[in-house]
Coordinates of C-alpha atoms in Angstrom, one line a residue:
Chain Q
X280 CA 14.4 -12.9 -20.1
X281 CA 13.2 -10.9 -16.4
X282 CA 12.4 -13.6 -13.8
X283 CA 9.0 -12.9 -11.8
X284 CA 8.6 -14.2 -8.6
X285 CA 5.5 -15.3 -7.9
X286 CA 2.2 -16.9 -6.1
X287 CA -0.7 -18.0 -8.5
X288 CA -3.0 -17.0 -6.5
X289 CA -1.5 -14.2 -4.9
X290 CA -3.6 -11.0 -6.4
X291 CA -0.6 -8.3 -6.6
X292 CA 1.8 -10.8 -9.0
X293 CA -1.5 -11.2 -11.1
X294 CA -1.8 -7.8 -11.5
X295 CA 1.8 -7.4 -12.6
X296 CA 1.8 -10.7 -14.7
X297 CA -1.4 -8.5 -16.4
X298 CA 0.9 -5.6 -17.0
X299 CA 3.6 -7.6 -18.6
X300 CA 1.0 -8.7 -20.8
X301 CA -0.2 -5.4 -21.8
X302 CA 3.4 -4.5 -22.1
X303 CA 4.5 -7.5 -24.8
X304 CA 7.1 -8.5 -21.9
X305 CA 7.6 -12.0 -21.4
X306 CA 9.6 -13.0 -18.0
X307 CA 9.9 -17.0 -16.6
X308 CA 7.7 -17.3 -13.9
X309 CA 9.1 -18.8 -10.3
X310 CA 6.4 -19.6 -8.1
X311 CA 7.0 -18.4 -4.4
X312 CA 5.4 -20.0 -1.4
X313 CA 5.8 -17.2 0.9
X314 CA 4.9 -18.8 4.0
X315 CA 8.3 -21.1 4.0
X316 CA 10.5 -17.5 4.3
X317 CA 13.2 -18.7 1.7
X318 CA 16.2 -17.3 2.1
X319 CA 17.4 -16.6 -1.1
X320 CA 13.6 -15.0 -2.1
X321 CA 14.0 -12.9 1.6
X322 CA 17.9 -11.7 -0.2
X323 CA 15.6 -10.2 -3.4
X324 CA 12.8 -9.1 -0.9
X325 CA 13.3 -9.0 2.5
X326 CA 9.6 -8.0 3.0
X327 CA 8.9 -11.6 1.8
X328 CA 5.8 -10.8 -0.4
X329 CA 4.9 -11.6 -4.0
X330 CA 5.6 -10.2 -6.7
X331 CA 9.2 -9.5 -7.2
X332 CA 10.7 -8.7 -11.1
X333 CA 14.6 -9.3 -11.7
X334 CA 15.8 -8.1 -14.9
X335 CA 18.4 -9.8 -17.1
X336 CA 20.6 -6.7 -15.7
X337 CA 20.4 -8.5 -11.9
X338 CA 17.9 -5.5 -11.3
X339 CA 15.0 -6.4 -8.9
X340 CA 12.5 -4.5 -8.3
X341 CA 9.9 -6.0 -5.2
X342 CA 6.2 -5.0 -4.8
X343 CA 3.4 -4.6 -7.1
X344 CA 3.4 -0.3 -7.1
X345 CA 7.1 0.0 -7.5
X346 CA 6.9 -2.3 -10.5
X347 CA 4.3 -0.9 -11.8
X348 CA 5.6 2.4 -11.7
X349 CA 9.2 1.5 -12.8
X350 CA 7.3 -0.5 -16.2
X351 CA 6.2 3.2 -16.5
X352 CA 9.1 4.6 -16.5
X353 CA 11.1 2.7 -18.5
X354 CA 8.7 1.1 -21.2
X355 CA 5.6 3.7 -20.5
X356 CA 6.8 5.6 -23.6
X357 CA 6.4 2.9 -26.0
X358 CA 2.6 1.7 -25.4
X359 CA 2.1 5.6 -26.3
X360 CA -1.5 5.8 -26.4
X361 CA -1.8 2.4 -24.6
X362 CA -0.4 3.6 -21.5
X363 CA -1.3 2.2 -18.7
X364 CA -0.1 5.2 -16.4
X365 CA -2.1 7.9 -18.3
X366 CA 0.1 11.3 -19.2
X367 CA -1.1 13.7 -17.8
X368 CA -1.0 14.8 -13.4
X369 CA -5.6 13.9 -13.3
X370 CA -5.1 10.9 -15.0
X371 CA -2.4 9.7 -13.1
X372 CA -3.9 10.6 -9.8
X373 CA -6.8 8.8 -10.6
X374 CA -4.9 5.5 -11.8
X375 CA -2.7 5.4 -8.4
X376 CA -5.8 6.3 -6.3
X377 CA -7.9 2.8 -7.8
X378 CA -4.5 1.2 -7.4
X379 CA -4.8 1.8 -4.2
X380 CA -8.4 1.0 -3.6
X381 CA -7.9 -2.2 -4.9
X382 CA -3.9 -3.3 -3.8
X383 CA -4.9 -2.0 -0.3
X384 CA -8.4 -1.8 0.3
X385 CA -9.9 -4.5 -1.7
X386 CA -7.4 -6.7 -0.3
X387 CA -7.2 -6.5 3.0
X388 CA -11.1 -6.6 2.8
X389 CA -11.7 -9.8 0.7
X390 CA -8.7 -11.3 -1.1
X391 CA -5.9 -11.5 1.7
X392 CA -8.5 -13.1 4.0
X393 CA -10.0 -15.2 1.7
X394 CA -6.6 -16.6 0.0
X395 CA -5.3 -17.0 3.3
X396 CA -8.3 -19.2 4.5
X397 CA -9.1 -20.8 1.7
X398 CA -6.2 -21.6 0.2
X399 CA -2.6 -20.9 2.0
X400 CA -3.4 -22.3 5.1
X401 CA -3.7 -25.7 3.4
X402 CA -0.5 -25.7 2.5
X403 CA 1.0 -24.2 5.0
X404 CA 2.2 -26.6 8.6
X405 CA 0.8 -25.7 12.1
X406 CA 4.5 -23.6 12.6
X407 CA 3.6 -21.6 9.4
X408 CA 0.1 -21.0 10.3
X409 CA -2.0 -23.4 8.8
X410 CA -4.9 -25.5 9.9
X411 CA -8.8 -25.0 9.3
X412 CA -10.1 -22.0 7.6
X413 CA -12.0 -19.7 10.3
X414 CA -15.3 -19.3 8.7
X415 CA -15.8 -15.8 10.3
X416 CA -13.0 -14.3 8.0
X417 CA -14.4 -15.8 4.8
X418 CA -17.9 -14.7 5.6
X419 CA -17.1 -11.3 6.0
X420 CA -14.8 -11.4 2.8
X421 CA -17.7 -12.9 1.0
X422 CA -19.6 -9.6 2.3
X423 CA -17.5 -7.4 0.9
X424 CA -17.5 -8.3 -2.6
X425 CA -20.7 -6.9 -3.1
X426 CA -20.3 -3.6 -2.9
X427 CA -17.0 -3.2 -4.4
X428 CA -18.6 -4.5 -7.7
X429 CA -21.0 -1.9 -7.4
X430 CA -18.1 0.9 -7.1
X431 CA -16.9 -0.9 -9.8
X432 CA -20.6 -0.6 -11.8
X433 CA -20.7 3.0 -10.6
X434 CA -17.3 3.8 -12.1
X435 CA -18.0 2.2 -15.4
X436 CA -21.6 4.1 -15.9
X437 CA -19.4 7.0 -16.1
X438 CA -15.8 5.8 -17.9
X439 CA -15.0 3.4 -20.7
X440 CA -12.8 1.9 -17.8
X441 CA -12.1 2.3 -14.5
X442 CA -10.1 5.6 -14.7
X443 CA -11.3 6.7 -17.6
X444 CA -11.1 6.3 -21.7
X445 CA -8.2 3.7 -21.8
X446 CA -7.6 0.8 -20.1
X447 CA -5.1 1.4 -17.2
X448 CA -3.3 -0.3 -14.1
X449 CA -6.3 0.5 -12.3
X450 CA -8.2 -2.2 -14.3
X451 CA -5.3 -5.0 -14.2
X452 CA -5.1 -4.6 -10.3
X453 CA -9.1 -4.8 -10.3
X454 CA -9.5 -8.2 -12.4
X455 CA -6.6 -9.1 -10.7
X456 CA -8.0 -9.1 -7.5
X457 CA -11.3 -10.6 -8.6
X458 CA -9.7 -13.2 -10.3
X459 CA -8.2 -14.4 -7.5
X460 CA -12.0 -14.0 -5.5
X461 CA -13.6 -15.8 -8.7
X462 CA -11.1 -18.8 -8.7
X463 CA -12.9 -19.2 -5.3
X464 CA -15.8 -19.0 -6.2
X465 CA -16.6 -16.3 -4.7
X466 CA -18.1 -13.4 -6.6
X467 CA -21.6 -13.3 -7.2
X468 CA -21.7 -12.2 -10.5
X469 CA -25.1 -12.8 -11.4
X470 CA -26.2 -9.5 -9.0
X471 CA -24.2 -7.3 -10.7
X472 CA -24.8 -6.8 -14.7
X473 CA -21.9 -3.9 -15.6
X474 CA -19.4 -5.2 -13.3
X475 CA -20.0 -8.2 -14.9
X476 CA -19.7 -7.1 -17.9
X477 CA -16.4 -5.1 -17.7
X478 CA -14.7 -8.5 -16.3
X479 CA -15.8 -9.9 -19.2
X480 CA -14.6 -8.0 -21.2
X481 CA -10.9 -7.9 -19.6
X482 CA -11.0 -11.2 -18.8
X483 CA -10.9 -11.6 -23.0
X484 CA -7.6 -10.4 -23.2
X485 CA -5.0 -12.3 -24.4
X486 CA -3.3 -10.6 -21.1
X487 CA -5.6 -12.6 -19.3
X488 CA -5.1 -15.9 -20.7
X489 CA -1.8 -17.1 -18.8
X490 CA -4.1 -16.2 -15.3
X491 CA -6.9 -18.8 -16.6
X492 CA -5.0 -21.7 -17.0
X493 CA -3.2 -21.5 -13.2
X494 CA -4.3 -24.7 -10.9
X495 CA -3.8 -24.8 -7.2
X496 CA -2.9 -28.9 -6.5
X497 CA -6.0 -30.4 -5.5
X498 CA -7.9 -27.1 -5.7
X499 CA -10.2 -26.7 -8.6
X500 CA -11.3 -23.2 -10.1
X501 CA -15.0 -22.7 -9.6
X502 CA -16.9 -23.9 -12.8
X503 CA -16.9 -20.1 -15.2
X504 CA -13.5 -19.3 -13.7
X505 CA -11.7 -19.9 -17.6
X506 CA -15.3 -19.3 -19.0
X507 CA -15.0 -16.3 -21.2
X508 CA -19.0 -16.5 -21.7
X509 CA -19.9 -16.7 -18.1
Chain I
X296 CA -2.3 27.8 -0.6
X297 CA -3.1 24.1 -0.4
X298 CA -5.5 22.0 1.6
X299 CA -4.0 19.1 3.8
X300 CA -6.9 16.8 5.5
X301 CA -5.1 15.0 8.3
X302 CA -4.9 13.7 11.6
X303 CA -2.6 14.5 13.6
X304 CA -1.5 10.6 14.7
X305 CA -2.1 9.4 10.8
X306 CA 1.3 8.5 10.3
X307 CA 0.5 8.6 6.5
X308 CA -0.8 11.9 7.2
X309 CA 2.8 12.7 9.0
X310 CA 4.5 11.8 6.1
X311 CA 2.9 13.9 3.5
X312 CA 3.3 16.9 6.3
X313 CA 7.1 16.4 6.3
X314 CA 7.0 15.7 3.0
X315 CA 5.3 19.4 1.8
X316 CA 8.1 20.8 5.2
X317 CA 10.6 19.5 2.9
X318 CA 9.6 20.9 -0.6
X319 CA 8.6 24.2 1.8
X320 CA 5.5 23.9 0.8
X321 CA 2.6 25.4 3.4
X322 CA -1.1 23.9 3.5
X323 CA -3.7 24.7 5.5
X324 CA -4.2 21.6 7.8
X325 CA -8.0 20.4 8.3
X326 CA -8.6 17.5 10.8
X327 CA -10.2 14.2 9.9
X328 CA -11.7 12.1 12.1
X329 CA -12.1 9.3 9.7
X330 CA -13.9 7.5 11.8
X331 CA -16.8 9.9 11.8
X332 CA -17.0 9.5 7.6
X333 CA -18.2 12.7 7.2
X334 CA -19.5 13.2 4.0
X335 CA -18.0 15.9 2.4
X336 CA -14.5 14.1 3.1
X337 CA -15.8 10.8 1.6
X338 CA -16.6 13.0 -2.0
X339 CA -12.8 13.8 -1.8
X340 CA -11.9 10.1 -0.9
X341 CA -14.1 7.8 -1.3
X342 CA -11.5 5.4 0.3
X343 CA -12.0 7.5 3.6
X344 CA -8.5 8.0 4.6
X345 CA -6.7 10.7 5.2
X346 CA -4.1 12.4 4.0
X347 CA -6.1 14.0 1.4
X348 CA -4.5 17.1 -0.8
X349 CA -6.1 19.5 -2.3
X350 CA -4.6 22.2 -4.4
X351 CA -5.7 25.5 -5.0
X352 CA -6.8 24.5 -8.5
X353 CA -8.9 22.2 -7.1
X354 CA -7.0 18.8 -7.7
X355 CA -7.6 16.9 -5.2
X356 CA -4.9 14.1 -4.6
X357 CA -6.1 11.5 -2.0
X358 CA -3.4 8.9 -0.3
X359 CA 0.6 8.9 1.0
X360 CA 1.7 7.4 -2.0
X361 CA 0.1 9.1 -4.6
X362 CA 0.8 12.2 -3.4
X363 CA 4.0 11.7 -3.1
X364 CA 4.5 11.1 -6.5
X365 CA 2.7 13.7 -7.3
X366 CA 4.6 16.7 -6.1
X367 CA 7.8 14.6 -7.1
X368 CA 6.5 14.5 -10.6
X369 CA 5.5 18.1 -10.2
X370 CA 7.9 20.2 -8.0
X371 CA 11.0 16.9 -7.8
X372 CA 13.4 18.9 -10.1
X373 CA 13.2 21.6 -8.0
X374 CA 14.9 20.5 -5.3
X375 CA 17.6 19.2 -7.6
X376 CA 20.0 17.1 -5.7
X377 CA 17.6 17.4 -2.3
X378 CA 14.9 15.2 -4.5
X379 CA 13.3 12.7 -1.9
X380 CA 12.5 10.4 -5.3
X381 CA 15.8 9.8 -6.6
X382 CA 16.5 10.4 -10.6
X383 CA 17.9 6.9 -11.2
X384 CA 16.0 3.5 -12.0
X385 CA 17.5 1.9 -8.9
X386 CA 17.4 5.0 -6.5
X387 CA 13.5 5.0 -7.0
X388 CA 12.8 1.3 -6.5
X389 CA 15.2 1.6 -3.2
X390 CA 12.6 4.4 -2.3
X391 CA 10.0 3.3 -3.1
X392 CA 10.6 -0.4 -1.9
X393 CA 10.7 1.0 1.8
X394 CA 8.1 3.5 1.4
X395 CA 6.0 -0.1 1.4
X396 CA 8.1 -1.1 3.7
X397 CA 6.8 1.5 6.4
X398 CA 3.9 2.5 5.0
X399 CA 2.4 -0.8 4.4
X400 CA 4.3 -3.4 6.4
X401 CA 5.5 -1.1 9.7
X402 CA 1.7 0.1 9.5
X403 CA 0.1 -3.2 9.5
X404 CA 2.6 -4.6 12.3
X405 CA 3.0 -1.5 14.3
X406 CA 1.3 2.1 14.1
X407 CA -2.0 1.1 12.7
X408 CA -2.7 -1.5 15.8
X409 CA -1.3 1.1 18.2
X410 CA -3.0 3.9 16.9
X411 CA -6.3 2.4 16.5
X412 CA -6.4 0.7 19.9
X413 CA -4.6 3.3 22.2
X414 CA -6.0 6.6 20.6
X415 CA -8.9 6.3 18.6
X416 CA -10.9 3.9 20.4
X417 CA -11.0 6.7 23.0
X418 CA -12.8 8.7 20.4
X419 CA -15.3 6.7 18.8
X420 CA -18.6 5.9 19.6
X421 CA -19.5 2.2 20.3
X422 CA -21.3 2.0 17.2
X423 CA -18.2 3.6 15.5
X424 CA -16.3 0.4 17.0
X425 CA -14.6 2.4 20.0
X426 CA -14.4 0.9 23.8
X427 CA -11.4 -0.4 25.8
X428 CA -8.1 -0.9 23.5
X429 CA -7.3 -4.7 23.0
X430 CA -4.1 -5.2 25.3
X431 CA -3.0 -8.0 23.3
X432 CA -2.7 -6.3 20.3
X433 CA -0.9 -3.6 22.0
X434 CA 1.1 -6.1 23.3
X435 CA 2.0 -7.6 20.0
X436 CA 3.0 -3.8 17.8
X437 CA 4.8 -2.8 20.5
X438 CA 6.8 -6.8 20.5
X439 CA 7.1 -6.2 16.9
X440 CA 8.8 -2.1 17.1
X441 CA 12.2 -3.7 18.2
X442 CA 13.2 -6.0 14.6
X443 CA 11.8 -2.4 12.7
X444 CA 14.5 -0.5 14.9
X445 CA 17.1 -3.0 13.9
X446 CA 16.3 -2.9 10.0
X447 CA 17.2 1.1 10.5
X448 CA 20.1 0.3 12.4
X449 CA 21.1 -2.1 9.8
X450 CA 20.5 0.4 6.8
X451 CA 22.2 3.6 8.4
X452 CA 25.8 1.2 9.1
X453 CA 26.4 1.1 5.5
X454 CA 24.4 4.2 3.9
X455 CA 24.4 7.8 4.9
X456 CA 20.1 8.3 4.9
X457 CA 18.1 5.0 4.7
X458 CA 17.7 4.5 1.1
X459 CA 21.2 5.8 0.6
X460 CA 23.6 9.2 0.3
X461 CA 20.9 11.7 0.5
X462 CA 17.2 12.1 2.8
X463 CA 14.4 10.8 0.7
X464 CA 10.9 9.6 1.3
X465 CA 12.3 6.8 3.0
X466 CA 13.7 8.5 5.8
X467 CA 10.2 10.8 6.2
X468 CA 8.0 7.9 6.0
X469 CA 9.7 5.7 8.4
X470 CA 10.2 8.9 10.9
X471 CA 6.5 9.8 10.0
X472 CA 5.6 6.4 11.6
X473 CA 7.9 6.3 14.6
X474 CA 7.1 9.2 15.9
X475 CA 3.4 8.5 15.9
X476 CA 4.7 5.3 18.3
X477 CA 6.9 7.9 19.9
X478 CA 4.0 10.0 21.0
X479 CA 2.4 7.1 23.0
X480 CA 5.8 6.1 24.6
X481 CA 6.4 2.9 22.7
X482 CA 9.5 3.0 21.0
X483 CA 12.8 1.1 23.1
X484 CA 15.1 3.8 21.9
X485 CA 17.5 2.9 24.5
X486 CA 17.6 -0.4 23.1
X487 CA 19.5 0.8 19.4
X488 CA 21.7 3.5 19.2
X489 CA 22.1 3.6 15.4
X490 CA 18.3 3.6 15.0
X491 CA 18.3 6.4 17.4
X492 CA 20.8 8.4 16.1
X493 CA 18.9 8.5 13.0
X494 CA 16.2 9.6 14.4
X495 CA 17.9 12.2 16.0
X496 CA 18.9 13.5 12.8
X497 CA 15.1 13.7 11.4
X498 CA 13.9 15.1 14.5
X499 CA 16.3 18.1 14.1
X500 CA 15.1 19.2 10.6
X501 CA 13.0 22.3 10.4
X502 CA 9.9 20.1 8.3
X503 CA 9.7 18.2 11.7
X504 CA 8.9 20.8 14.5
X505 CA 5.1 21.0 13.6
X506 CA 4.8 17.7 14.5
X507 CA 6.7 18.1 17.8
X508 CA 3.7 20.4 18.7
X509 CA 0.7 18.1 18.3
X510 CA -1.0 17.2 20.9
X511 CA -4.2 14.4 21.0
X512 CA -6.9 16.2 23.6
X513 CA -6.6 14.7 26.8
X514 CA -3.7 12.2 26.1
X515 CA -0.3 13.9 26.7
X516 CA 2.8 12.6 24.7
X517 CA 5.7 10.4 26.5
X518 CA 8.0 12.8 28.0
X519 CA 10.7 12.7 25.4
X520 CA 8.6 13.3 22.7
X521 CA 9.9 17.0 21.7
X522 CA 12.7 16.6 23.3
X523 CA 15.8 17.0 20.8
X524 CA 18.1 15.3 23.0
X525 CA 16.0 12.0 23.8

């Protein structure tokens, strides 16, 4: 079975835990704290981020795009009209562009910040970077949410999902993200009826189920987070 | 012909530029000023960063790493063995794994702090977030420039271009960056030979004069920086 290297909370090994999901592919799951630099995780990536895949072959593959597109590659074929990497050049532009939006943009705006503050730095010693979460950060995070669920609204008045007809990577790395945000606590659902209701209706997944049943060690989820009626 | 909206210190933007140099492909190059969100730019990325591509069909293809896999996906076989994207599983994660690694990690670390503070801060309004340039954040990119020389160094002592035998993305997106840092005088080339004599080999290549020409109004480039023989 492939090995996945990973942080519960850490939004880019959600996504690809998703994508195994979609994919049928089960894979053991190591969790990673990043912030202690091990040596034998810096051999597989020496960027020292989450998530990294290792095949039975000794393949690894590091990062959430290049996994993403080597699943595509080498399984793609097989979800046919389930493919999460749509066929043709639109579709696939489209997909990579809200991959982007949400592994780059979304992140740095609300879940890096906020996973950092909120959670990491607990764990973390004074050397590593922890201590008390700086309020500023989370506050500003907490501002951004809002208006990437209405992009998210906006996209979905138009499309079954985010890129279009089928579900796609662009949706995993979205609920992915919020996920990680709603664990916290932090997304105000209530203001925002369609996003709302397009979690919802990825979040009842059986992709999704694994992601609902993570804990953080003395860190409860917020009181909906495994709520699939919320 | 195609549509490139740039500018001409994006490193992202550099990369795509090389990029199309190497497939000889021409585009009309339109300057962003991404600060300025202008609007019609914002309806070709709502992400509002350049490089955007648009094709004479009208596709438009917003974002370094999607358009890269776009024209590999639609001219790669073309070059035949000159592909920047490798045809093998492992080739392509080795890309792609350092395309992150410059683009994402060299960016955060090193051009985007540079960039921002020393260049475009000179540009923007106050309301735009423009004033002084924070000197320790200078301080810091520039601190962090000398363990991204050695990785190079590191790579080029056992392989021939930095993801292996031939020139691929790699190569033009880690050149795409340092010669952004190049520009403003902040790369120690004198401190790594092997990291410099791959540059010297990039720098050479015909996709890389138009970026030897640019010039940022006002803000003249360190000596060295056309200069073949550095």
């Amino acid at each position: 079975m492939a090995t996945l290297h990973h942080y519960p909370l850490c939004p880019h090994s959600r996504f690809i835990r998703l994508a195994l999901g979609e994919f049928g592919l089960d894979a053991t799951l190591v969790e990673e704290r990043v912030w202690e630099r091990r040596r034998e995780f810096l051999e597989l990536n020496p960027a020292g981020t989450t998530p990294v895949l290792r095949e039975d072959s000794g393949l690894v593959i590091p990062g959430p795009g290049p996994i993403a597109e080597y699943l595509d590659e080498t399984r793609g074929l097989a979800l046919a009209e389930r493919r999460l990497l749509p066929e043709g050049p639109g579709g696939r532009i489209e997909v990579r562009r809200l991959l982007d939006w949400f592994n780059i943009k979304f992140n740095e705006e609300i879940t890096a910040p906020l996973v950092l503050e909120k959670v990491m730095k607990r764990f973390m010693s004074r050397d590593e970077g922890g201590g008390p979460p700086e309020m500023s950060a989370i506050r500003a995070a907490r501002g951004n949410v809002r208006y990437h669920l209405r992009y998210i609204a906006w996209l979905t008045a138009k499309r079954n999902w985010l890129a279009g007809d089928n579900l796609s990577y662009a949706d995993l790395a979205a609920a992915a993200h919020l996920s990680c945000v709603d664990y916290l606590g932090d997304v105000p659902w209530d203001e925002d009826e369609a996003a709302r209701a397009w979690y919802a209706r990825i979040k009842s997944r059986p992709s999704f189920r694994p992601l609902l049943s993570d804990r953080i060690p003395g860190m409860a989820p917020s009181a909906h987070y495994d709520d699939l009626d919320f």
